[in-house]
Amino acid sequence: MPVLVVVGSQWGDEGKGKIIDLLTERADIVARYQGGHNAGHTVVVGEDEFILHLIPSGILHKGTQCVIGNGVVVDPAALIEEMDGLLSRQITFDGNLLISANAHLIMPYHKAIDIASEQRKGNRKIGTTGRGIGPAYADKISRSGIRMADLLEPDLFREKLTTRIAEANFFLEQFYHAQPVDENKVFDEYMGYARRLKKYVADTALLINQAVAKGKKVLAEGAQGTHLDVDHGTYPYVTSSSPTAGGACTGLGIGPNRITEVMGIVKAYTTRVGEGPFPTELQDETGKLLQDRGREYGATTGRPRRCGWIDTCVIRHAVRVNGFTSVAITKLDVLDALDELKICVGYTCKGKQYGEMPSEISLLVDCTPNYITMPGWKQSTIGITKYAALPKKAQAYIEKISRLSGVKPALISTGARRDETIVLEQPFKGTTAPRKKAKKKTR
Ligand code: IMP
């Protein structure tokens, strides 16, 4: 019953899309368990680049069952746009894509509140993606959310919409001085989405549990990253869901004892989008070099990502809260041009030394990183597929990170393409061969 959870170890954008796509070769089911279309997973297949926001990256593999779990918040307009984008590129998914009936909907007032709230916060803003993610999760928790199943019952949908939109519009108009949302227009629009999405809606928790019982391999796809987790991240500068491994249980409806492996995705340096503390951030030429070489611009919003050195306090924290059984190190090749590399091993804050990430954000803001320096390898690692073929200095860098983080790499990514990967240990332990040959689907 292997269930492998893939989690970002930093602030998202670690290159999960490529790793998930690669792991999908061995998976029967790929399931997203949290977040929404704030995520942007980039996958390169041959010469083609795909950016997926809501649909699991497994959709690019023929025959893989893809699930949008109950923990995800779904903007139906964004989902349909993504579906149409795939169809226009000859990727089909009928029978292979299912959406949990319990997944909550992102409504137009969620997006309006997200944007108005950020504007009102001024320089205390979170830097959200403006997709309505936070307000949709807030409604879920306050029990005023509308779920996928409700969308399929017009009378029930109308009733819930009428109640909630009255409150939302009052809030929008009276508190934010923003435009209200038209109830009839929303109703008609969403009934159109219902007609299109109806056939994909299912009890996905039942499906996943039945598959697990039959020994099928499930890949749980995390979006964002550990330090954007609403509980374990740099609150309040976080997203509103639980990207950490525990989120896979609640977000898919599986027991913790079903999870057999947790793989952390560790970018060889650090990036962050939006506001919030980032101790190893580089606001200099080196930061710019990482941004350019790593193409560090948001796949969802196009915003430039803040870049900095790798921080092993951040990785160790992620190892603890997720229980990583292995890691995949990504974007190693981005560091090829550097003369030397720094690794953060602790912090100094107000004259005091910290060996681990402080949980109080007020402390983290004032932390200065303590670095060790390693020589750069100054040669290309792009496309290397054997560990022994890596420059010795690159091997030393990886081994240092692994030792300081306390977890071994299973995969090292040396480029955007599927085959630009060093496989040190096969994921889905105990299985030897890919489930099927990965190939691009054609209609
Ligand atoms: P929200 O998820 O749109 O509410 O945004 C909250 C914070 O999470 C902001 O700092 C965003 O930039 C960040 N964020 C959300 N999704 C992603 C992602 O997929 N990658 C990186 N950062 C993200």
Coordinates of C-alpha atoms and ligand atoms in Angstrom, one line a residue:
M1 CA 0.0 0.0 0.0
P2 CA 2.6 2.6 -0.8
V3 CA 1.6 6.2 -0.3
L4 CA 4.3 8.7 -1.1
V5 CA 3.8 12.3 0.0
V6 CA 5.8 15.0 -1.8
V7 CA 6.3 18.2 0.2
G8 CA 8.1 21.5 -0.5
S9 CA 10.7 22.0 2.2
Q10 CA 11.2 25.8 1.8
W11 CA 8.7 28.5 0.7
G12 CA 7.4 26.7 -2.4
D13 CA 8.7 26.8 -5.9
E14 CA 11.3 24.1 -5.1
G15 CA 10.7 22.4 -8.5
K16 CA 8.1 19.9 -7.2
G17 CA 6.3 19.8 -10.6
K18 CA 9.3 18.1 -12.3
I19 CA 9.8 15.6 -9.4
I20 CA 6.2 14.7 -9.2
D21 CA 6.0 14.2 -13.0
L22 CA 9.0 11.9 -12.7
L23 CA 7.6 9.9 -9.7
T24 CA 4.3 9.6 -11.6
E25 CA 6.0 7.0 -13.8
R26 CA 5.6 4.7 -10.8
A27 CA 2.3 5.9 -9.4
D28 CA -1.2 4.7 -10.1
I29 CA -2.9 7.7 -8.6
V30 CA -1.6 11.3 -8.2
A31 CA -3.6 13.4 -5.8
R32 CA -3.4 17.1 -4.8
Y33 CA -4.3 17.5 -1.2
Q34 CA -4.3 21.3 -0.5
G35 CA -4.0 24.8 -1.9
G36 CA -5.7 25.9 -5.1
H37 CA -4.7 27.7 -8.3
N38 CA -2.2 29.8 -6.3
A39 CA 0.2 26.9 -7.1
G40 CA 2.1 26.7 -10.4
H41 CA 3.9 23.5 -11.2
T42 CA 6.1 23.6 -14.2
V43 CA 6.7 20.4 -16.1
V44 CA 8.9 20.0 -19.2
V45 CA 8.2 17.1 -21.5
G46 CA 10.6 17.0 -24.4
E47 CA 10.4 20.4 -26.0
D48 CA 7.0 21.2 -24.4
E49 CA 6.5 23.2 -21.2
F50 CA 3.3 22.8 -19.1
I51 CA 2.3 24.9 -16.2
L52 CA -0.3 23.2 -14.0
H53 CA -2.1 25.1 -11.3
L54 CA -4.9 22.8 -10.0
I55 CA -4.7 19.6 -12.0
P56 CA -2.1 17.2 -10.6
S57 CA 1.0 17.0 -12.7
G58 CA 0.3 13.2 -13.3
I59 CA -2.2 14.3 -16.0
L60 CA 0.7 14.3 -18.4
H61 CA 1.1 10.5 -18.1
K62 CA -1.3 8.2 -19.9
G63 CA -3.5 6.2 -17.7
T64 CA -2.7 7.8 -14.4
Q65 CA -5.7 8.6 -12.2
C66 CA -5.6 12.2 -11.1
V67 CA -7.5 13.4 -8.1
I68 CA -8.2 16.9 -6.7
G69 CA -8.7 16.1 -3.1
N70 CA -11.2 17.5 -0.5
G71 CA -8.4 19.7 1.0
V72 CA -8.1 21.7 -2.2
V73 CA -10.1 24.9 -2.8
V74 CA -11.3 24.9 -6.4
D75 CA -12.0 28.0 -8.6
P76 CA -14.2 26.3 -11.2
A77 CA -13.4 29.0 -13.8
A78 CA -9.7 28.4 -13.3
L79 CA -10.1 24.7 -13.4
I80 CA -12.0 24.8 -16.7
E81 CA -9.5 27.1 -18.2
E82 CA -6.7 24.7 -17.3
M83 CA -8.7 21.8 -18.7
D84 CA -9.2 23.6 -22.0
G85 CA -5.5 24.5 -22.1
L86 CA -4.6 20.8 -21.8
L87 CA -7.2 19.8 -24.4
S88 CA -5.9 22.4 -26.9
R89 CA -2.5 20.6 -26.5
Q90 CA -4.0 17.1 -27.1
I91 CA -3.9 16.1 -23.4
T92 CA -7.1 14.3 -22.6
F93 CA -8.3 13.3 -19.2
D94 CA -11.9 12.0 -19.3
G95 CA -12.1 9.0 -16.8
N96 CA -8.7 10.0 -15.4
L97 CA -9.6 13.2 -13.5
L98 CA -11.7 13.2 -10.4
I99 CA -12.6 16.1 -8.1
S100 CA -13.7 15.5 -4.5
A101 CA -17.4 16.3 -3.8
N102 CA -16.1 17.8 -0.5
A103 CA -13.6 20.2 -2.1
H104 CA -14.6 23.8 -1.3
L105 CA -15.3 26.3 -4.1
I106 CA -13.6 29.6 -4.5
M107 CA -16.3 32.2 -5.2
P108 CA -16.0 35.6 -6.8
Y109 CA -16.4 37.3 -3.4
H110 CA -13.4 35.4 -2.1
K111 CA -11.2 36.9 -4.7
A112 CA -12.7 40.4 -4.2
I113 CA -12.1 40.1 -0.4
D114 CA -8.6 38.8 -0.9
I115 CA -7.7 41.8 -3.1
A116 CA -9.5 44.3 -1.0
S117 CA -7.9 43.0 2.2
E118 CA -4.4 43.1 0.8
Q119 CA -5.0 46.7 -0.3
R120 CA -6.2 47.7 3.1
K121 CA -3.2 46.1 4.8
G122 CA -0.8 48.4 3.0
N123 CA 2.8 47.7 4.0
R124 CA 1.6 44.9 6.3
K125 CA 0.2 43.0 3.3
I126 CA 1.0 39.2 2.9
G127 CA 1.7 39.5 -0.8
T128 CA -1.0 36.9 -1.7
T129 CA -1.6 35.6 -5.2
G130 CA -5.0 37.4 -5.2
R131 CA -6.7 34.2 -6.1
G132 CA -9.2 34.2 -3.2
I133 CA -7.4 31.3 -1.4
G134 CA -7.4 32.7 2.2
P135 CA -11.1 33.9 2.2
A136 CA -12.2 30.5 0.7
Y137 CA -10.4 28.5 3.5
A138 CA -11.8 31.0 6.1
D139 CA -15.3 30.2 4.9
K140 CA -14.6 26.5 5.1
I141 CA -13.4 26.8 8.7
S142 CA -16.3 29.1 9.7
R143 CA -18.7 26.6 8.1
S144 CA -20.1 29.0 5.5
G145 CA -18.3 27.5 2.6
I146 CA -19.9 26.0 -0.5
R147 CA -18.6 22.7 -1.7
M148 CA -18.3 20.9 -5.1
A149 CA -21.3 18.7 -4.1
D150 CA -23.5 21.8 -3.5
L151 CA -22.7 23.0 -7.0
L152 CA -24.6 20.0 -8.3
E153 CA -27.8 20.8 -6.4
P154 CA -29.1 24.0 -7.8
D155 CA -31.6 24.7 -5.0
L156 CA -29.1 24.0 -2.3
F157 CA -26.4 26.0 -4.1
R158 CA -28.8 29.0 -4.4
E159 CA -29.7 28.9 -0.7
K160 CA -26.1 28.8 0.4
L161 CA -25.1 31.4 -2.1
T162 CA -27.9 33.8 -1.0
T163 CA -27.0 33.5 2.6
R164 CA -23.3 33.9 2.2
I165 CA -23.3 36.6 -0.6
A166 CA -25.4 38.9 1.6
E167 CA -22.7 38.8 4.3
A168 CA -19.8 39.0 1.8
N169 CA -21.3 42.0 0.0
F170 CA -22.0 43.8 3.3
F171 CA -18.4 43.3 4.2
L172 CA -17.1 44.3 0.7
E173 CA -19.2 47.5 0.6
Q174 CA -19.3 48.7 4.2
F175 CA -15.8 47.7 5.3
Y176 CA -13.7 47.7 2.2
H177 CA -15.6 50.2 0.2
A178 CA -15.3 47.8 -2.7
Q179 CA -17.8 46.7 -5.4
P180 CA -20.4 44.1 -4.4
V181 CA -20.8 40.8 -6.3
D182 CA -24.0 40.2 -8.3
E183 CA -25.8 37.1 -6.9
N184 CA -27.8 36.3 -10.1
K185 CA -24.7 36.6 -12.3
V186 CA -22.7 34.3 -9.9
F187 CA -25.6 31.8 -9.8
D188 CA -25.8 31.6 -13.6
E189 CA -22.1 31.5 -14.1
Y190 CA -21.7 28.7 -11.5
M191 CA -24.6 26.6 -13.0
G192 CA -22.6 26.6 -16.2
Y193 CA -19.5 25.3 -14.4
A194 CA -21.7 22.7 -12.8
R195 CA -22.8 21.3 -16.2
R196 CA -19.2 21.1 -17.3
L197 CA -17.7 19.6 -14.1
K198 CA -20.5 17.3 -13.0
K199 CA -19.0 14.1 -14.5
Y200 CA -15.7 14.6 -12.6
V201 CA -17.1 14.9 -9.1
A202 CA -16.7 11.9 -6.9
D203 CA -16.1 10.5 -3.4
T204 CA -12.4 10.6 -3.9
A205 CA -11.5 9.5 -0.3
L206 CA -13.3 6.2 -1.0
L207 CA -11.6 5.8 -4.3
I208 CA -8.1 6.4 -2.8
N209 CA -8.7 4.1 0.2
Q210 CA -10.0 1.3 -2.0
A211 CA -6.9 1.7 -4.3
V212 CA -4.6 1.7 -1.3
A213 CA -6.3 -1.5 0.0
K214 CA -5.6 -3.1 -3.4
G215 CA -1.9 -2.2 -3.2
K216 CA -2.0 0.6 -5.7
K217 CA 0.7 3.3 -5.5
V218 CA -0.6 6.7 -4.5
L219 CA 1.5 9.9 -4.9
A220 CA 0.2 12.8 -2.8
E221 CA 1.2 16.0 -4.4
G222 CA 1.8 18.9 -2.1
A223 CA 1.7 22.5 -3.3
Q224 CA 3.5 25.5 -1.8
G225 CA 5.9 24.5 0.9
T226 CA 6.5 23.8 4.6
H227 CA 7.2 27.4 5.5
L228 CA 4.0 28.6 3.9
D229 CA 2.0 26.1 6.0
V230 CA -0.6 27.9 8.1
D231 CA 0.6 26.1 11.3
H232 CA 4.3 25.5 10.7
G233 CA 5.2 28.4 8.4
T234 CA 6.3 31.9 9.0
Y235 CA 2.8 33.0 10.1
P236 CA 1.1 35.3 9.2
Y237 CA 3.2 35.4 6.0
V238 CA 1.9 32.0 4.9
T239 CA -0.8 30.5 2.7
S240 CA -4.1 29.3 4.3
S241 CA -3.7 25.5 4.0
S242 CA -1.5 22.7 5.3
P243 CA 1.2 21.8 2.7
T244 CA 3.0 19.7 5.3
A245 CA 2.7 16.0 5.2
G246 CA -0.1 15.8 7.8
G247 CA -2.2 17.8 5.3
A248 CA -2.2 14.8 3.0
C249 CA -4.2 12.8 5.5
T250 CA -7.0 15.4 6.0
G251 CA -6.8 16.7 2.5
L252 CA -7.3 13.3 0.9
G253 CA -9.1 11.3 3.7
I254 CA -6.4 8.7 4.4
G255 CA -5.1 7.6 7.7
P256 CA -1.6 8.5 8.8
N257 CA -0.7 4.8 8.9
R258 CA -1.2 4.7 5.1
I259 CA 1.7 7.0 4.4
T260 CA 4.8 5.0 3.7
E261 CA 7.2 7.6 2.5
V262 CA 7.6 11.4 2.7
M263 CA 9.9 13.1 0.2
G264 CA 11.0 16.7 0.8
I265 CA 11.8 18.8 -2.2
V266 CA 14.9 20.9 -1.4
K267 CA 16.0 23.6 -3.9
A268 CA 19.8 23.9 -3.9
Y269 CA 19.4 27.5 -2.8
T270 CA 16.3 29.4 -1.4
T271 CA 13.6 31.5 -2.9
R272 CA 10.4 33.1 -1.6
V273 CA 7.6 35.0 -3.3
G274 CA 5.5 37.6 -1.4
E275 CA 6.3 39.2 1.9
G276 CA 7.7 37.7 5.1
P277 CA 11.1 36.9 6.8
F278 CA 13.8 35.3 4.7
P279 CA 17.1 35.4 6.7
T280 CA 19.4 34.2 3.8
E281 CA 18.0 36.6 1.2
L282 CA 20.5 38.1 -1.1
Q283 CA 19.7 41.6 -2.4
D284 CA 22.9 41.8 -4.5
E285 CA 24.4 40.6 -7.7
T286 CA 24.5 37.0 -6.5
G287 CA 20.8 37.1 -5.8
K288 CA 20.2 38.5 -9.2
L289 CA 22.3 35.8 -10.8
L290 CA 20.3 33.1 -9.0
Q291 CA 17.1 34.7 -10.2
D292 CA 18.2 34.9 -13.8
R293 CA 19.9 31.4 -14.0
G294 CA 17.0 29.8 -12.1
R295 CA 14.3 31.6 -14.0
E296 CA 12.9 32.6 -10.7
Y297 CA 9.7 34.3 -11.7
G298 CA 6.3 33.0 -10.3
A299 CA 4.6 30.5 -12.5
T300 CA 1.3 31.8 -11.4
T301 CA 1.7 35.5 -11.0
G302 CA 5.0 36.2 -12.9
R303 CA 6.3 38.0 -9.8
P304 CA 10.1 37.9 -9.4
R305 CA 11.1 35.5 -6.6
R306 CA 13.4 36.7 -3.8
C307 CA 16.6 34.6 -3.9
G308 CA 19.2 33.6 -1.3
W309 CA 21.6 30.9 0.0
I310 CA 20.4 27.5 1.2
D311 CA 19.4 27.6 4.9
T312 CA 19.8 24.2 6.7
C313 CA 17.8 25.5 9.7
V314 CA 14.9 25.8 7.3
I315 CA 15.5 22.3 5.9
R316 CA 15.9 20.8 9.4
H317 CA 12.6 22.3 10.5
A318 CA 10.9 20.8 7.5
V319 CA 12.5 17.4 8.2
R320 CA 11.0 17.6 11.7
V321 CA 7.5 18.7 10.9
N322 CA 7.1 16.4 7.9
G323 CA 9.2 13.4 8.9
F324 CA 11.0 13.3 5.5
T325 CA 12.2 9.8 4.7
S326 CA 14.3 11.2 1.8
V327 CA 14.8 14.4 -0.2
A328 CA 15.1 15.4 -3.8
I329 CA 17.6 18.2 -4.4
T330 CA 16.6 20.4 -7.3
K331 CA 18.2 23.1 -9.5
L332 CA 21.7 22.1 -8.7
D333 CA 22.8 23.3 -12.1
V334 CA 21.8 26.9 -11.3
L335 CA 24.8 27.1 -8.9
D336 CA 27.3 26.0 -11.6
A337 CA 28.5 29.6 -12.3
L338 CA 29.3 30.6 -8.7
D339 CA 32.9 31.0 -7.3
E340 CA 31.8 30.1 -3.8
L341 CA 28.6 29.0 -2.0
K342 CA 27.3 29.8 1.4
I343 CA 25.3 27.4 3.6
C344 CA 23.4 28.8 6.6
V345 CA 24.0 26.6 9.7
G346 CA 22.4 28.8 12.4
Y347 CA 21.6 32.4 13.3
T348 CA 22.7 35.3 15.5
C349 CA 19.8 37.3 17.0
K350 CA 20.3 40.1 19.4
G351 CA 23.7 38.7 20.4
K352 CA 22.3 35.2 21.0
Q353 CA 23.1 32.1 18.9
Y354 CA 20.3 29.9 17.5
G355 CA 21.1 26.5 16.1
E356 CA 17.4 26.0 14.9
M357 CA 14.8 28.2 13.4
P358 CA 13.1 30.3 16.1
S359 CA 9.3 29.7 16.1
E360 CA 8.6 33.4 16.9
I361 CA 8.5 35.4 13.8
S362 CA 9.5 38.5 15.6
L363 CA 12.9 36.8 16.3
L364 CA 13.3 35.4 12.8
V365 CA 12.9 38.9 11.3
D366 CA 16.0 40.0 13.3
C367 CA 18.1 36.9 12.6
T368 CA 21.5 37.2 10.9
P369 CA 22.6 33.9 9.3
N370 CA 25.8 32.1 10.4
Y371 CA 27.4 30.7 7.2
I372 CA 29.9 28.2 6.3
T373 CA 31.5 28.8 2.8
M374 CA 32.2 26.1 0.2
P375 CA 34.1 26.4 -3.1
G376 CA 32.0 26.5 -6.3
W377 CA 32.6 23.9 -9.0
K378 CA 32.5 26.3 -11.9
Q379 CA 31.6 23.7 -14.5
S380 CA 28.3 22.6 -16.0
T381 CA 26.3 19.9 -14.2
I382 CA 23.3 20.2 -16.7
G383 CA 21.9 16.9 -17.6
I384 CA 24.3 14.8 -15.5
T385 CA 22.6 11.5 -14.6
K386 CA 25.3 9.7 -12.5
Y387 CA 26.4 10.9 -9.1
A388 CA 30.0 10.0 -9.9
A389 CA 30.0 12.3 -12.9
L390 CA 29.2 15.3 -10.7
P391 CA 32.2 17.6 -10.0
K392 CA 33.8 16.6 -6.7
K393 CA 33.0 20.1 -5.2
A394 CA 29.3 19.6 -6.2
Q395 CA 29.3 16.2 -4.4
A396 CA 30.9 17.9 -1.4
Y397 CA 28.1 20.6 -1.4
I398 CA 25.4 17.9 -1.6
E399 CA 27.0 15.8 1.1
K400 CA 27.3 18.8 3.4
I401 CA 23.6 19.7 3.0
S402 CA 22.6 16.1 3.6
R403 CA 24.7 15.9 6.7
L404 CA 23.5 19.2 8.1
S405 CA 19.8 18.3 7.3
G406 CA 20.0 14.8 8.6
V407 CA 18.3 13.3 5.6
K408 CA 19.7 11.5 2.5
P409 CA 18.9 12.6 -1.1
A410 CA 17.1 10.1 -3.3
L411 CA 17.0 12.3 -6.4
I412 CA 19.2 15.1 -7.6
S413 CA 17.8 17.2 -10.4
T414 CA 20.3 18.7 -12.9
G415 CA 17.9 20.3 -15.4
A416 CA 14.2 20.9 -16.2
R417 CA 13.7 17.8 -18.3
R418 CA 12.6 14.4 -16.9
D419 CA 15.8 12.7 -17.9
E420 CA 18.1 15.3 -16.3
T421 CA 18.0 13.6 -13.0
I422 CA 20.4 11.5 -10.8
V423 CA 18.4 8.7 -9.2
L424 CA 20.2 7.5 -6.0
E425 CA 17.3 5.6 -4.5
Q426 CA 14.1 4.5 -6.2
P427 CA 11.0 6.1 -4.5
F428 CA 8.1 3.8 -3.8
K429 CA 10.4 1.4 -2.0
G430 CA 10.0 -2.3 -2.8
T431 CA 8.9 -1.6 -6.4
T432 CA 11.5 -2.1 -9.0
A433 CA 10.1 -1.1 -12.3
P434 CA 8.2 1.9 -13.5
R435 CA 4.5 1.1 -13.5
K436 CA 4.3 2.0 -17.2
K437 CA 6.3 3.8 -19.8
A438 CA 6.0 7.6 -19.5
K439 CA 4.7 9.1 -22.6
K440 CA 2.9 12.2 -23.7
K441 CA -0.7 11.5 -24.4
T442 CA -2.2 12.1 -27.7
R443 CA -5.8 12.2 -28.7
Ligands
IMP1 P1 -2.1 32.9 -1.0 O1 -1.8 31.5 -1.0 O2 -2.5 33.5 -2.4 O3 -3.0 33.4 0.0 O4 -0.7 33.7 -0.7 C1 -0.1 33.6 0.6 C2 1.4 33.6 0.5 O5 1.8 32.3 -0.1 C3 2.0 34.7 -0.4 O6 3.3 35.0 0.1 C4 2.2 33.9 -1.8 O7 3.2 34.5 -2.5 C5 2.6 32.6 -1.3 N1 2.3 31.5 -2.2 C6 1.1 31.0 -2.5 N2 1.2 30.0 -3.4 C7 2.5 29.9 -3.7 C8 3.2 29.0 -4.5 O8 2.7 28.1 -5.2 N3 4.6 29.2 -4.5 C9 5.2 30.1 -3.8 N4 4.5 30.9 -3.0 C10 3.2 30.8 -2.9

